[in-house]
One Martini backbone bead per residue (centre of mass of N, CA, C, O) as a GRO file, in nm:
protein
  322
    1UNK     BB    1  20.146  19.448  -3.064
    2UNK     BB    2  19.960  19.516  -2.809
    3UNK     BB    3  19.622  19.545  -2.687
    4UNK     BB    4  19.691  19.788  -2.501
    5UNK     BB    5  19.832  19.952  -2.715
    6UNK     BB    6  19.589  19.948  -2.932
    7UNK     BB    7  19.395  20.124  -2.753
    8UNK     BB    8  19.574  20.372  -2.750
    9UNK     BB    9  19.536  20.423  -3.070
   10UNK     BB   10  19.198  20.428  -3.032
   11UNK     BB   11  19.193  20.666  -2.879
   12UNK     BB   12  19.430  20.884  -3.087
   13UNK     BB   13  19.198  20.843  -3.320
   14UNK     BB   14  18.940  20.973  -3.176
   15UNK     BB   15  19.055  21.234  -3.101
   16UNK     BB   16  19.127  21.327  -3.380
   17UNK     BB   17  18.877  21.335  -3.512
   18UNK     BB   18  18.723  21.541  -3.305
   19UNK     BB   19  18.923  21.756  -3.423
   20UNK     BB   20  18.829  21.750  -3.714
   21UNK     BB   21  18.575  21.815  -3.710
   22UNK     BB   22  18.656  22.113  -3.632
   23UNK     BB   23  18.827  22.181  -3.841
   24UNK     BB   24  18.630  22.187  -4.090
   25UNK     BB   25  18.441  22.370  -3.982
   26UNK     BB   26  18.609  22.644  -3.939
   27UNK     BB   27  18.755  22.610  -4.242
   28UNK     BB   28  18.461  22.651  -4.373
   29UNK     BB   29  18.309  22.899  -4.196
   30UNK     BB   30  18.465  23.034  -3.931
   31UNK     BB   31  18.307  23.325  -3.811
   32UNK     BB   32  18.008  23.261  -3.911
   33UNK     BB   33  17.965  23.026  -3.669
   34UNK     BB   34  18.007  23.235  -3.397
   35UNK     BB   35  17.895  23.245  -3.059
   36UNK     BB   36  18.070  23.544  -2.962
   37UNK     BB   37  17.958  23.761  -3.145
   38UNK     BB   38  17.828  24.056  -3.069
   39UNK     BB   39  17.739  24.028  -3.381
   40UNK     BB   40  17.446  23.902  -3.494
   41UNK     BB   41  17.444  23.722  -3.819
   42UNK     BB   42  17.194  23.885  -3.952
   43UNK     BB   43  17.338  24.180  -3.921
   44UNK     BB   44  17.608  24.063  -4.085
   45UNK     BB   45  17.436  24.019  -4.361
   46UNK     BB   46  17.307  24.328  -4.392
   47UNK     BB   47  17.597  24.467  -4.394
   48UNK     BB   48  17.721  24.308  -4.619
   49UNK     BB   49  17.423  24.358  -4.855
   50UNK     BB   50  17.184  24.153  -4.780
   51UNK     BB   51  16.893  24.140  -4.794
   52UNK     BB   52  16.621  24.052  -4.600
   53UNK     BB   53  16.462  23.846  -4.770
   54UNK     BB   54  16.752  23.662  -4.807
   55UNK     BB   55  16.795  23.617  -4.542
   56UNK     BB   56  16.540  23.512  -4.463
   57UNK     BB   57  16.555  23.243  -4.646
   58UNK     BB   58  16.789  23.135  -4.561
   59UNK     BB   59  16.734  23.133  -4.231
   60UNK     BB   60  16.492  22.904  -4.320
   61UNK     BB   61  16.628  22.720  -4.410
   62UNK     BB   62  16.839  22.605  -4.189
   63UNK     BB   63  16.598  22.547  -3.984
   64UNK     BB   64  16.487  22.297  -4.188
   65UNK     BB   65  16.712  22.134  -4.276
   66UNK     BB   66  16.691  21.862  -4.070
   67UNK     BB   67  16.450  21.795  -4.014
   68UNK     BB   68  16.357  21.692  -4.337
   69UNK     BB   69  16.564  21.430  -4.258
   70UNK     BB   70  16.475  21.217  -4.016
   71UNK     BB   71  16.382  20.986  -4.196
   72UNK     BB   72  16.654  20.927  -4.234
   73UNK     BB   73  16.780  20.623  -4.062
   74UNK     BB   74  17.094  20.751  -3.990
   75UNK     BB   75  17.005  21.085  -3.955
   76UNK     BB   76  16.799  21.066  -3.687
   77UNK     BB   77  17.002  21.068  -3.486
   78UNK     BB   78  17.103  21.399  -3.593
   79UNK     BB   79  16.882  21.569  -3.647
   80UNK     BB   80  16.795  21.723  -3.313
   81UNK     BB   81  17.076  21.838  -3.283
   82UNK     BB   82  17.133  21.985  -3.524
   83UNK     BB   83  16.928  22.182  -3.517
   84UNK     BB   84  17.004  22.297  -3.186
   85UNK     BB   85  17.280  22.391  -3.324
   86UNK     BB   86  17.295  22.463  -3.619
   87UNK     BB   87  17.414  22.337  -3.825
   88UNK     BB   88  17.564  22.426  -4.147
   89UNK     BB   89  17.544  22.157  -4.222
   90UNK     BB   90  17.439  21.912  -4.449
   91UNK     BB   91  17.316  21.610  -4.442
   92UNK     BB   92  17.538  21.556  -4.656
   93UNK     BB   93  17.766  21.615  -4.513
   94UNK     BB   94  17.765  21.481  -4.294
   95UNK     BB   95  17.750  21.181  -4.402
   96UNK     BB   96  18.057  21.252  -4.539
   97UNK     BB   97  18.201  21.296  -4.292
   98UNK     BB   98  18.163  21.038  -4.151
   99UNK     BB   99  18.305  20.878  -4.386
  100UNK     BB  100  18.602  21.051  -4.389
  101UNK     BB  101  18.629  20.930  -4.083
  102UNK     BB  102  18.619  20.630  -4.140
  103UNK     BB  103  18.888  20.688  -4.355
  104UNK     BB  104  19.082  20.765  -4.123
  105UNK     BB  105  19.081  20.581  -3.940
  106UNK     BB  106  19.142  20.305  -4.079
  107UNK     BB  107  19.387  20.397  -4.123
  108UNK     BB  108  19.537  20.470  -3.883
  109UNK     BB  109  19.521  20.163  -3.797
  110UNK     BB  110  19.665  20.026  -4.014
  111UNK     BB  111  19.937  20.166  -3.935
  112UNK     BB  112  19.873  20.114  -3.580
  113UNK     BB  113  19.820  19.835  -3.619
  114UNK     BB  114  19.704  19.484  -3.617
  115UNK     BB  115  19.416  19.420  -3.721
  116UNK     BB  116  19.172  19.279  -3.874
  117UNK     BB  117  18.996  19.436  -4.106
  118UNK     BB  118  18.714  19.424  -4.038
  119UNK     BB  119  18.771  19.552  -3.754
  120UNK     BB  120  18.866  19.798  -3.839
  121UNK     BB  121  18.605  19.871  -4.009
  122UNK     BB  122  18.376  19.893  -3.747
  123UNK     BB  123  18.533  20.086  -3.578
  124UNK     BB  124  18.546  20.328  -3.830
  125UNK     BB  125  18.278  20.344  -3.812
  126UNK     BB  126  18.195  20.429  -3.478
  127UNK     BB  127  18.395  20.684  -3.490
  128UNK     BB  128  18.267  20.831  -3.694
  129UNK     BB  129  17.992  20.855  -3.604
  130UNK     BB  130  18.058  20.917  -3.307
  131UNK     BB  131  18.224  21.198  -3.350
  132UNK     BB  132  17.970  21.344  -3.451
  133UNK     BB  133  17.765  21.320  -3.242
  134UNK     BB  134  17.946  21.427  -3.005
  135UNK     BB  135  17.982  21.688  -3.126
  136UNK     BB  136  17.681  21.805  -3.177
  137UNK     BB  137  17.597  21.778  -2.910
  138UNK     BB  138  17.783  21.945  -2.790
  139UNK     BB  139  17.688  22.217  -2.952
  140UNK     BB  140  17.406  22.207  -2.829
  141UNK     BB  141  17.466  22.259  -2.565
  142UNK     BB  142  17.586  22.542  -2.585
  143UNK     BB  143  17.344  22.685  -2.751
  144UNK     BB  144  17.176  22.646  -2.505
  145UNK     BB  145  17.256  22.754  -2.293
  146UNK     BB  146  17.298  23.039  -2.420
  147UNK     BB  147  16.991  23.090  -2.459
  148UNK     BB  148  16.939  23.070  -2.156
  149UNK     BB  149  17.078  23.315  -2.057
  150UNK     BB  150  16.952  23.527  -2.277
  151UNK     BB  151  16.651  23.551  -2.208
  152UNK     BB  152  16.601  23.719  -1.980
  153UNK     BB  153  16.734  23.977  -2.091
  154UNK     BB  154  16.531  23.995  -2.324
  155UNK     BB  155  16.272  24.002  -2.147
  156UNK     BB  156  16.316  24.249  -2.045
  157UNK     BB  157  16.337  24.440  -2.289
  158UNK     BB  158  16.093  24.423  -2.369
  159UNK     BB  159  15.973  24.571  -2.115
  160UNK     BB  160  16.083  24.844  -2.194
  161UNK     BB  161  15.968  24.863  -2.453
  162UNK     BB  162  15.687  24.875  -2.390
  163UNK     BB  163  15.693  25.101  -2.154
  164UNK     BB  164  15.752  25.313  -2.361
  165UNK     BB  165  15.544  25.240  -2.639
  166UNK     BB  166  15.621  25.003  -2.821
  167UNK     BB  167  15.566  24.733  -3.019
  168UNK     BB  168  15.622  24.409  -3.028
  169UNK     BB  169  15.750  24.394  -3.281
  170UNK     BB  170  15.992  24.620  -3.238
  171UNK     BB  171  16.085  24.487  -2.970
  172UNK     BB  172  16.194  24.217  -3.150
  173UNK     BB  173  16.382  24.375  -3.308
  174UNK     BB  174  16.554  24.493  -3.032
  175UNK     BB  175  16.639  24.262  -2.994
  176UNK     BB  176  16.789  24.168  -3.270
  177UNK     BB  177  17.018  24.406  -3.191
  178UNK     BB  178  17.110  24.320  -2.899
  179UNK     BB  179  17.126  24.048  -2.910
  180UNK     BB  180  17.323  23.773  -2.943
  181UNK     BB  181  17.434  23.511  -2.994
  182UNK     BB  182  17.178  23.300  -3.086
  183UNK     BB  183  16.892  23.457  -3.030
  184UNK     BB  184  16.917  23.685  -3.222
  185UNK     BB  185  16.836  23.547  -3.481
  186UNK     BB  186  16.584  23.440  -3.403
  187UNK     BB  187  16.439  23.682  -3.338
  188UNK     BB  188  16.496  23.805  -3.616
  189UNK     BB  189  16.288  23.592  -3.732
  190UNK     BB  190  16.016  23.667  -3.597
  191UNK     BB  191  16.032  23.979  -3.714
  192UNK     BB  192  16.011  23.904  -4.002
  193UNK     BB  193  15.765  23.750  -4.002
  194UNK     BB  194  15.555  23.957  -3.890
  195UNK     BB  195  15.625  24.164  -4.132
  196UNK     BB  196  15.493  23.899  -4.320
  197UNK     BB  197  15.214  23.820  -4.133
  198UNK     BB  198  15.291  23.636  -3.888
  199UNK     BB  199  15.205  23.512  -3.604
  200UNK     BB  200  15.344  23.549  -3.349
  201UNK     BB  201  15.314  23.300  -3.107
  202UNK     BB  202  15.318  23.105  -3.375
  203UNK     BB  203  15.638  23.171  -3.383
  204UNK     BB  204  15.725  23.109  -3.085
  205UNK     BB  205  15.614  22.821  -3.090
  206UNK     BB  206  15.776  22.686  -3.300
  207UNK     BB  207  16.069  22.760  -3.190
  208UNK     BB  208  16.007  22.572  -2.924
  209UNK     BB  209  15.990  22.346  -3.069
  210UNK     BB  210  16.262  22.319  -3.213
  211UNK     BB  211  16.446  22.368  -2.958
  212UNK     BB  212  16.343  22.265  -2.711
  213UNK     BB  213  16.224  22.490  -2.490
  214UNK     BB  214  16.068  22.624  -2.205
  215UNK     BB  215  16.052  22.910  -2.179
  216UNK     BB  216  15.973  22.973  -2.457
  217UNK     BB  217  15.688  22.836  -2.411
  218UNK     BB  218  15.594  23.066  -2.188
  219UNK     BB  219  15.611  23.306  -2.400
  220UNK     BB  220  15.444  23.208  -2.606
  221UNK     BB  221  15.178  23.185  -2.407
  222UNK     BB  222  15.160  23.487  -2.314
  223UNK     BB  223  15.130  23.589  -2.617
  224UNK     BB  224  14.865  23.455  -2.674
  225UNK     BB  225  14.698  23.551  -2.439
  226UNK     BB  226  14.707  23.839  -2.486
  227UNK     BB  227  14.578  23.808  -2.772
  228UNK     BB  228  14.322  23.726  -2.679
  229UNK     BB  229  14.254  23.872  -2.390
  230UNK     BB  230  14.461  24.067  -2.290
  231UNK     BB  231  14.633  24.309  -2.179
  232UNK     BB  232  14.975  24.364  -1.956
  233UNK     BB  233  15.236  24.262  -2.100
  234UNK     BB  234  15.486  24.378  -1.966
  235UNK     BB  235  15.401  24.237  -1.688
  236UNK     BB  236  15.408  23.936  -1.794
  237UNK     BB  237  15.701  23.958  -1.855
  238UNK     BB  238  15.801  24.055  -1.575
  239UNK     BB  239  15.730  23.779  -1.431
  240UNK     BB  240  15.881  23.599  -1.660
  241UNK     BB  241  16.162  23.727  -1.606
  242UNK     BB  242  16.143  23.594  -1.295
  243UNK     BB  243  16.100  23.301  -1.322
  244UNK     BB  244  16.301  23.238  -1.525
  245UNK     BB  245  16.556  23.313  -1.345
  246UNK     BB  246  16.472  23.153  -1.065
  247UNK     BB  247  16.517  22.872  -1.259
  248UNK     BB  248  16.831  22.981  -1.323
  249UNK     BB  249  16.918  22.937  -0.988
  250UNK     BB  250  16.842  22.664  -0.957
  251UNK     BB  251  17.001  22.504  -1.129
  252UNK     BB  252  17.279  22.584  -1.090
  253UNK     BB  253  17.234  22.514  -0.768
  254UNK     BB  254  17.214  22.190  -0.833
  255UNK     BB  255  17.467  22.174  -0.983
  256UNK     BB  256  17.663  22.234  -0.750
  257UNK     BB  257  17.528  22.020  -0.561
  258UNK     BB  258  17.601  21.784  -0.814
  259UNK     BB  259  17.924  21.803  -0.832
  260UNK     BB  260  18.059  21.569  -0.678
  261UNK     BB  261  17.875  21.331  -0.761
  262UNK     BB  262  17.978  21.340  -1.051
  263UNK     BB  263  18.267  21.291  -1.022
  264UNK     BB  264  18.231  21.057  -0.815
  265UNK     BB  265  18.117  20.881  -1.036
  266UNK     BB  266  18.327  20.892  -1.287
  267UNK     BB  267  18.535  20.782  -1.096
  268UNK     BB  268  18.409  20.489  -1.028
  269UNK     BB  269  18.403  20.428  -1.314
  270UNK     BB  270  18.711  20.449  -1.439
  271UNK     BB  271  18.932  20.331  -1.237
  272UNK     BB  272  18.887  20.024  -1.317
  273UNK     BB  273  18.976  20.062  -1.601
  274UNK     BB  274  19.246  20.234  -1.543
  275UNK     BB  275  19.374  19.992  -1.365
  276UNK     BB  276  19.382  19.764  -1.591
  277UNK     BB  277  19.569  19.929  -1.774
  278UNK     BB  278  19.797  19.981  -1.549
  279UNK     BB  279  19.852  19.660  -1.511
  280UNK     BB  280  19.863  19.564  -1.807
  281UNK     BB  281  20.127  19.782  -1.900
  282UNK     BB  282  20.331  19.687  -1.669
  283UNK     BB  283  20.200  19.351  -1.652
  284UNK     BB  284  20.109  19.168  -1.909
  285UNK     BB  285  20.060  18.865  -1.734
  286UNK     BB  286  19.915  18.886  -1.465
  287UNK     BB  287  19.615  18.726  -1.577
  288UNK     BB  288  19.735  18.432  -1.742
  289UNK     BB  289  19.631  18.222  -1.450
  290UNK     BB  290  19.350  18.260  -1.472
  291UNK     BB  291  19.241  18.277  -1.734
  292UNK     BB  292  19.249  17.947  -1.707
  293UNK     BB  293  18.996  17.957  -1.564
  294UNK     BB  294  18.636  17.897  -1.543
  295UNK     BB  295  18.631  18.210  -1.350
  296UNK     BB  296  18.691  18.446  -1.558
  297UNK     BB  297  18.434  18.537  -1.740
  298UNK     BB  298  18.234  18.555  -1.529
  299UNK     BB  299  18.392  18.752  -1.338
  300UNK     BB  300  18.354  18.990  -1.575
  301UNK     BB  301  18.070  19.002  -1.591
  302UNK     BB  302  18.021  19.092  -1.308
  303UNK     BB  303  18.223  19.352  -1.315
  304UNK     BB  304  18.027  19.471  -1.553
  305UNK     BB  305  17.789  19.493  -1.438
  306UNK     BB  306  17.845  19.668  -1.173
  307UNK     BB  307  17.964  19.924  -1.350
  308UNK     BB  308  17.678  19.988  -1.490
  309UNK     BB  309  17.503  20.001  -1.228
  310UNK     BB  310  17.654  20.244  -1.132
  311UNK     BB  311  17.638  20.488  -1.360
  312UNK     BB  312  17.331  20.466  -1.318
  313UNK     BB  313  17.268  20.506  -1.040
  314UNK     BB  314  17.467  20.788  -1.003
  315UNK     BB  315  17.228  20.932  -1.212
  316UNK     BB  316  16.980  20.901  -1.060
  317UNK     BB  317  17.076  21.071  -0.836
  318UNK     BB  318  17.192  21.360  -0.939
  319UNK     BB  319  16.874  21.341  -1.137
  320UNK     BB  320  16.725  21.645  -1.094
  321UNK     BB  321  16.387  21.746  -1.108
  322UNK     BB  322  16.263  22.090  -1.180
   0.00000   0.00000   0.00000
């Protein structure tokens, strides 16, 4: 087999692996990791019998389950992305995870290719782990994407709830119940840290350093500030839910307005590999006379060089800081 066609089978060895990431995802916990469901996770697991401080325990050891692990060496990079997506994999599952995708893609190449065990061995290695990396970021940005579109809507409720004479803490139940997956179980353990004693500001402070959301530490300082020096919280939580608001749909007009660039720059980034590839499995000789001039591997590198400064140049452009 040519190194042509063996780099399409580690394309469709990796991207199966990254489909086999889901599915073990999903045969594993089902529809209780669905970011979809009407009733957010919390909700039904107290419907299904489970009292409210088991849950309260679950739920609160998940949410620590990842930071405890980032001093871990390997684990250290995908610690603060799995933590934001919530994975329910334990570090050591994702750990066994990530070997158990390295002996698949392994196989799959001894099957596939003609490569030798080394060279097998080592991309077996960055497949696993990249598999799993790339699965995990994606999952967190889904997750975070979500969290901010109903953002908004969770604080007008809040404001609705205040304005009719709830008390904060009420209100924050009654997000809990009103609003869906990931922001509703957050918020209900809010409600629950607070029922059990803590101060709510500094509940809404930690979540918002966990998740690394911008919103979440406004909402968080508006609700301190109100509780050190008073005021007419209503007020200030509608002022933030227009501020929250404007700034998500300057964010989708930025998104709008750099996506011809950013397509167009994904293009021009990839077509050249792209023909590469296309001229070398038509016509598999095709550079074998320059091949052996002195300037065949310079003038690749000079090359590679261009592609990756194209790149970067690229992001720097679409990369609008709001």
């Amino acid at each position: 087999m040519s190194i042509n066609g063996e780099f399409i089978v580690y394309a469709l060895i990796f991207v199966a692996v990254l489909l086999l990431v889901e599915g073990i995802y999903l045969t594993v916990f089902g529809k209780s990791i669905s970011l979809n469901s009407k009733v957010n996770r919390r909700l039904d697991m107290l419907e299904k019998g489970a009292g409210r401080e088991q849950v309260f325990e679950q739920l609160r050891k998940e949410m620590a389950l990842h930071l405890k692990s980032s001093s871990i060496p390997l684990y250290s990079i995908l610690a603060r992305r799995a933590q934001r997506a919530n994975i329910a994999f334990s570090p050591f599952q994702l750990m066994l995870l990530m070997a158990v995708l390295g002996v698949v893609a392994f196989i799959g190449m001894t099957v596939g290719t003609s490569t030798s065990p080394p060279v097998r061995a080592g991309i077996s290695v960055g497949m696993g782990i990249g598999s799993v990396f790339i699965w995990i970021n994606n999952k967190a940005k889904k997750r975070m994407a979500l969290m901010e579109e109903q953002l908004p809507d969770a604080v007008e409720l809040m404001v609705r709830s205040l304005r009719v004479g709830h008390p904060f803490t009420s209100t924050l139940a009654i997000v809990a119940k009103e609003i869906p997956d990931p922001l509703g179980t957050e918020m209900g353990m809010i409600a629950d840290e607070s029922t059990y004693g803590r101060d709510v500001g500094e509940a809404l402070k930690d979540m918002a350093e966990r998740i690394e959301m911008q919103d979440l530490r406004f909402l968080a300082v508006a609700v301190t500030i109100q509780q050190t020096s008073g005021g007419n919280l209503a007020e200030i939580l509608h002022g933030l839910s227009k501020v929250i608001r404007s700034r998500f749909k300057l964010f989708r007009r930025v998104k709008a307005i750099t996506a011809e660039a950013k397509w167009s720059g994904s293009f021009l980034s990839g077509f050249p590999l792209l023909a590469l590839i296309g001229i070398n499995m038509a016509k598999p000789d095709y550079y074998d006379v320059v091949m052996e001039t002195p300037y065949f591997v310079p003038a690749c590198l000079v090359v590679g060089a261009f592609l990756v400064a194209n790149v970067i140049v690229m992001k720097m452009l679409v990369n609008i800081k709001v």
